[in-house]
Each structure stands twice: as C-alpha cells, then as structure tokens.
PDB file of C-alpha atoms in Angstrom:
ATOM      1  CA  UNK A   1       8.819  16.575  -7.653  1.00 68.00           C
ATOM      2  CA  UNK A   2      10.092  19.823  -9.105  1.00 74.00           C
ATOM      3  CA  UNK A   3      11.796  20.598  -5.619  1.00 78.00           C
ATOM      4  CA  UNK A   4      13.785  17.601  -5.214  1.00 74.00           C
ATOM      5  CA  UNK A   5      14.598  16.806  -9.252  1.00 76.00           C
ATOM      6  CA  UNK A   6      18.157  17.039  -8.672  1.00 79.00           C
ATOM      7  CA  UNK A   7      18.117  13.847  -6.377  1.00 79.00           C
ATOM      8  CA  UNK A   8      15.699  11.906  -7.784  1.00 74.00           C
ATOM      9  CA  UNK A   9      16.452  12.295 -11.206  1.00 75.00           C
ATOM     10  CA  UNK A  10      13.022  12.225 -12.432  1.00 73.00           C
ATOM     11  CA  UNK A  11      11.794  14.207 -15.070  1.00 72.00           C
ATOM     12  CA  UNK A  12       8.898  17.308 -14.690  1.00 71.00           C
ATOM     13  CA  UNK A  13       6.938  16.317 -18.686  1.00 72.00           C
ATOM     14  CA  UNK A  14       7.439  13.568 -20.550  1.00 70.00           C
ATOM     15  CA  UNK A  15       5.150   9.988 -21.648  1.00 73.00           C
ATOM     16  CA  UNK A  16       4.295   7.098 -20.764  1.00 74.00           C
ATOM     17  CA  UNK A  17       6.378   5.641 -23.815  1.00 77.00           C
ATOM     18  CA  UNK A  18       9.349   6.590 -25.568  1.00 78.00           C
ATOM     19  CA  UNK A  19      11.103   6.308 -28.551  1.00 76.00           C
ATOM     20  CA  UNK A  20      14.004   4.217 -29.569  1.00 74.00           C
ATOM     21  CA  UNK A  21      16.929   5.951 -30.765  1.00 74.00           C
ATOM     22  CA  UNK A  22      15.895   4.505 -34.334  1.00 78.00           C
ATOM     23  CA  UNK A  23      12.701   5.881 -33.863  1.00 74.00           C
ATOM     24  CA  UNK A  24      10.834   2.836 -34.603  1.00 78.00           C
ATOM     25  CA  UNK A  25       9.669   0.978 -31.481  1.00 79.00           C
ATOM     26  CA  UNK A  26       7.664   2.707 -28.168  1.00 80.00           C
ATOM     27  CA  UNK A  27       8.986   1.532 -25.151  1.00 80.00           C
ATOM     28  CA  UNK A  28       7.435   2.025 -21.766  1.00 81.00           C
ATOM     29  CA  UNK A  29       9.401   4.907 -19.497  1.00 79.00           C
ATOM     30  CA  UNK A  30       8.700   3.349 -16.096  1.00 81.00           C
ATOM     31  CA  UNK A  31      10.682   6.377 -14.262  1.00 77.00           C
ATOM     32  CA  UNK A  32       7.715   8.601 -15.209  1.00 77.00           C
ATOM     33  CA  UNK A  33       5.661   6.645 -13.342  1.00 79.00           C
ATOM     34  CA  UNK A  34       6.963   6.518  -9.951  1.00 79.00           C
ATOM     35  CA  UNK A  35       5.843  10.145  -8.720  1.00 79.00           C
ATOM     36  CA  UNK A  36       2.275   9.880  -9.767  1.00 79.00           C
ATOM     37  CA  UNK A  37       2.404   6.396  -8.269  1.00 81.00           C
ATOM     38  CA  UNK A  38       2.933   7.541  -5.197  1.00 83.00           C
ATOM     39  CA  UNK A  39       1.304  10.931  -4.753  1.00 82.00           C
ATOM     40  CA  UNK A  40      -1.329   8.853  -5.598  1.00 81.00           C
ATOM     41  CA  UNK A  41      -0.514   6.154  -3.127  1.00 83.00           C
ATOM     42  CA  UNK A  42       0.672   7.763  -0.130  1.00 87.00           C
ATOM     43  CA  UNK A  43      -3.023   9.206   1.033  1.00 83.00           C
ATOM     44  CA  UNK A  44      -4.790   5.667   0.953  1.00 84.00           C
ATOM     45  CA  UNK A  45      -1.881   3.753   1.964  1.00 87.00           C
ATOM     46  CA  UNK A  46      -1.995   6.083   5.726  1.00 88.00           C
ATOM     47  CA  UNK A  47      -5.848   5.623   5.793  1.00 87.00           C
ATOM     48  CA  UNK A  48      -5.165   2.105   5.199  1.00 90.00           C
ATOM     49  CA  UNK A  49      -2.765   2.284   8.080  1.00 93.00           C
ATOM     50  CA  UNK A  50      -5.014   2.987  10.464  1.00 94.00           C
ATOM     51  CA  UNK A  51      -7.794   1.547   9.912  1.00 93.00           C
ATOM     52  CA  UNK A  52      -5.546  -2.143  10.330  1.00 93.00           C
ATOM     53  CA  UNK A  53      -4.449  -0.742  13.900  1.00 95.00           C
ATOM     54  CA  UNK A  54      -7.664  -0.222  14.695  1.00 95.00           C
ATOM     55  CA  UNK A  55      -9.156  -3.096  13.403  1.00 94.00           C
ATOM     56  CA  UNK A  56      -6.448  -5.020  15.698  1.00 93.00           C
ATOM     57  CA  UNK A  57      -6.979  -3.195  18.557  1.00 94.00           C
ATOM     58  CA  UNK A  58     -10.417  -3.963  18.275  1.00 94.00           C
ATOM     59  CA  UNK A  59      -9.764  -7.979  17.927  1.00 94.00           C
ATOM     60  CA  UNK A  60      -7.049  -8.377  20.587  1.00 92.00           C
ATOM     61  CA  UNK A  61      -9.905  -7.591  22.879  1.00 93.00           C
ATOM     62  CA  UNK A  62     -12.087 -10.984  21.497  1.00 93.00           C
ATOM     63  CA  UNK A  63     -12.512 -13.716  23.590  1.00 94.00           C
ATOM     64  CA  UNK A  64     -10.646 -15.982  21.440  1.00 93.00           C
ATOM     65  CA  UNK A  65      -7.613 -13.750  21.753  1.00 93.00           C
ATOM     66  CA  UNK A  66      -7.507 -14.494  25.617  1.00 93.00           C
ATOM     67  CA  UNK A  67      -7.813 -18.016  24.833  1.00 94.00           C
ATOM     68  CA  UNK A  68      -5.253 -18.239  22.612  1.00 93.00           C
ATOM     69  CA  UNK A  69      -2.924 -16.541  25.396  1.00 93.00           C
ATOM     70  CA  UNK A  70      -4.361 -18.651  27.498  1.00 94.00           C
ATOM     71  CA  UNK A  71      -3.236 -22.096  25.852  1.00 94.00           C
ATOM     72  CA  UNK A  72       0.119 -20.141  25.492  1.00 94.00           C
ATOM     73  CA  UNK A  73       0.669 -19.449  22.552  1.00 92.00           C
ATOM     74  CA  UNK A  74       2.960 -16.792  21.915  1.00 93.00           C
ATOM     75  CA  UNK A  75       2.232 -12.979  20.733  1.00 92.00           C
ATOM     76  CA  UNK A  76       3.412 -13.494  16.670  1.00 94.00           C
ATOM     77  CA  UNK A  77       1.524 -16.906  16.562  1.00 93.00           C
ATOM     78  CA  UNK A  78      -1.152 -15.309  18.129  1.00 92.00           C
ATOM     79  CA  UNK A  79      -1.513 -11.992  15.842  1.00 91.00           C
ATOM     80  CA  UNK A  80      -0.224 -13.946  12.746  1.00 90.00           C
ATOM     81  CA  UNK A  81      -2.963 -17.216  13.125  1.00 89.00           C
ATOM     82  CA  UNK A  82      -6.182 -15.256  15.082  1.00 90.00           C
ATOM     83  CA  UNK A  83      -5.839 -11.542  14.855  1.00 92.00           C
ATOM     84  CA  UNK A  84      -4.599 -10.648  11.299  1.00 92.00           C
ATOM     85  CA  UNK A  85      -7.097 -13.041   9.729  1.00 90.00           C
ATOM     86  CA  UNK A  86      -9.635 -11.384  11.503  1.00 91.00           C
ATOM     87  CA  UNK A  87      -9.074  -7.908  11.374  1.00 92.00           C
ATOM     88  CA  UNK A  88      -8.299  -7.769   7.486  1.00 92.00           C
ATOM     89  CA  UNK A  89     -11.848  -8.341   6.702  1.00 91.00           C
ATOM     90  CA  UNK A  90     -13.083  -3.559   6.927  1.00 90.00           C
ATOM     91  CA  UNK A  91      -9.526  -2.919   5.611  1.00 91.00           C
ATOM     92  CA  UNK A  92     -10.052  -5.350   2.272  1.00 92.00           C
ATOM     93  CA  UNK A  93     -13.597  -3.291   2.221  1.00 89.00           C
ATOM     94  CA  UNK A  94     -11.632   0.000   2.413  1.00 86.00           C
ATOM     95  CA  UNK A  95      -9.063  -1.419   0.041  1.00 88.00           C
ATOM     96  CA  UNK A  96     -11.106  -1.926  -2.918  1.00 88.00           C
ATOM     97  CA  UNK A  97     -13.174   1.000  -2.449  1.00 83.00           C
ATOM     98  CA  UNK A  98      -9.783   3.256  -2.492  1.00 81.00           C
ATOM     99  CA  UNK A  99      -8.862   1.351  -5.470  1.00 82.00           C
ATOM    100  CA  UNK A 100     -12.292   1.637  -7.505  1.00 83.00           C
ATOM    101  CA  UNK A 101     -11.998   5.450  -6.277  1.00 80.00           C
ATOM    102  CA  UNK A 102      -8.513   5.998  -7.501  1.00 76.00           C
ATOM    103  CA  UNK A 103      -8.896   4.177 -10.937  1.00 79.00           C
ATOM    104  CA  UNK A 104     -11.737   6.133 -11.712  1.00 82.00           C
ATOM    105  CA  UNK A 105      -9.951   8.990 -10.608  1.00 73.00           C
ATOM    106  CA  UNK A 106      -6.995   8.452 -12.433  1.00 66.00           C
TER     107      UNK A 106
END
C-alpha cells in the first residue's frame, strides 16, 4: 500500500467513517476498505484455487464423467451439469472454514 499510493490513490490512516463537511453526519469511506479487503482476501482466495482444480481433476476421472462423454455431450455441458456440482462440495467446506477463520481474525 505505502509503495504504490501514488497510483492507487488510497490513503496509509484514516476510518471507517468520515465526516461531512458540516460535520454532522458519518458516512462510510469505502476506499479505506479495499486494501485490507484484499490482503485479506488474496491468501484464501489461491488456496481456494486449488483446491477447485483439484477437486475437478479428481471428478473428471468418475465414471459418470465417461458417460456423460460417452452420450456426447460436450466438455462445458459436461463440467458445468456433472463436474462443478460435484466438486464444489471440500471447497464450500474450505470456504466457510476460511471465512469463520478470517472473521474471527479480523
């Protein structure tokens, strides 16, 4: 953040909230959000990554996967109908535990 603050335009301190120039309502700053958003994101988000790639390469060796080529259907109806479906189910467990971790954490 401090390195590239001349690009991004985001400031190094500051709130959540802000006042008006009145000084009489708080408004939400949503630009100081976006760094902690995603240092906070970016570490999950490449576990998350792989563990779906592998969960896929693990399904597209399932029977029903060589069925489904075998009635011909073709490679986006099969991964978007059979193998997505099926290989979401340990990266929705990983999800939420990443989540529970990181509001805790935050």
């Amino acid at each position: 953040g401090f390195v590239l603050h001349e690009y991004t335009n985001l400031e190094m301190t500051g709130s959540l909230y802000e006042l008006d120039d009145f000084g009489e309502a708080m408004h939400i700053k949503w630009k100081n959000l976006v760094l902690p958003a995603v240092v906070l994101g970016i570490r999950p988000l490449a576990v998350v990554i792989q563990l779906m790639r592998n969960s896929l390469l693990e399904v597209f060796n399932q029977d029903y996967i060589r069925t489904a080529r075998a009635k011909g259907l073709s490679e986006f109806q099969i991964i978007k109908k059979h193998a997505i479906k099926n290989a979401m189910n340990p990266v929705v467990t990983a999800i939420s535990g990443w989540f529970a971790s990181m509001l805790a954490g935050a």
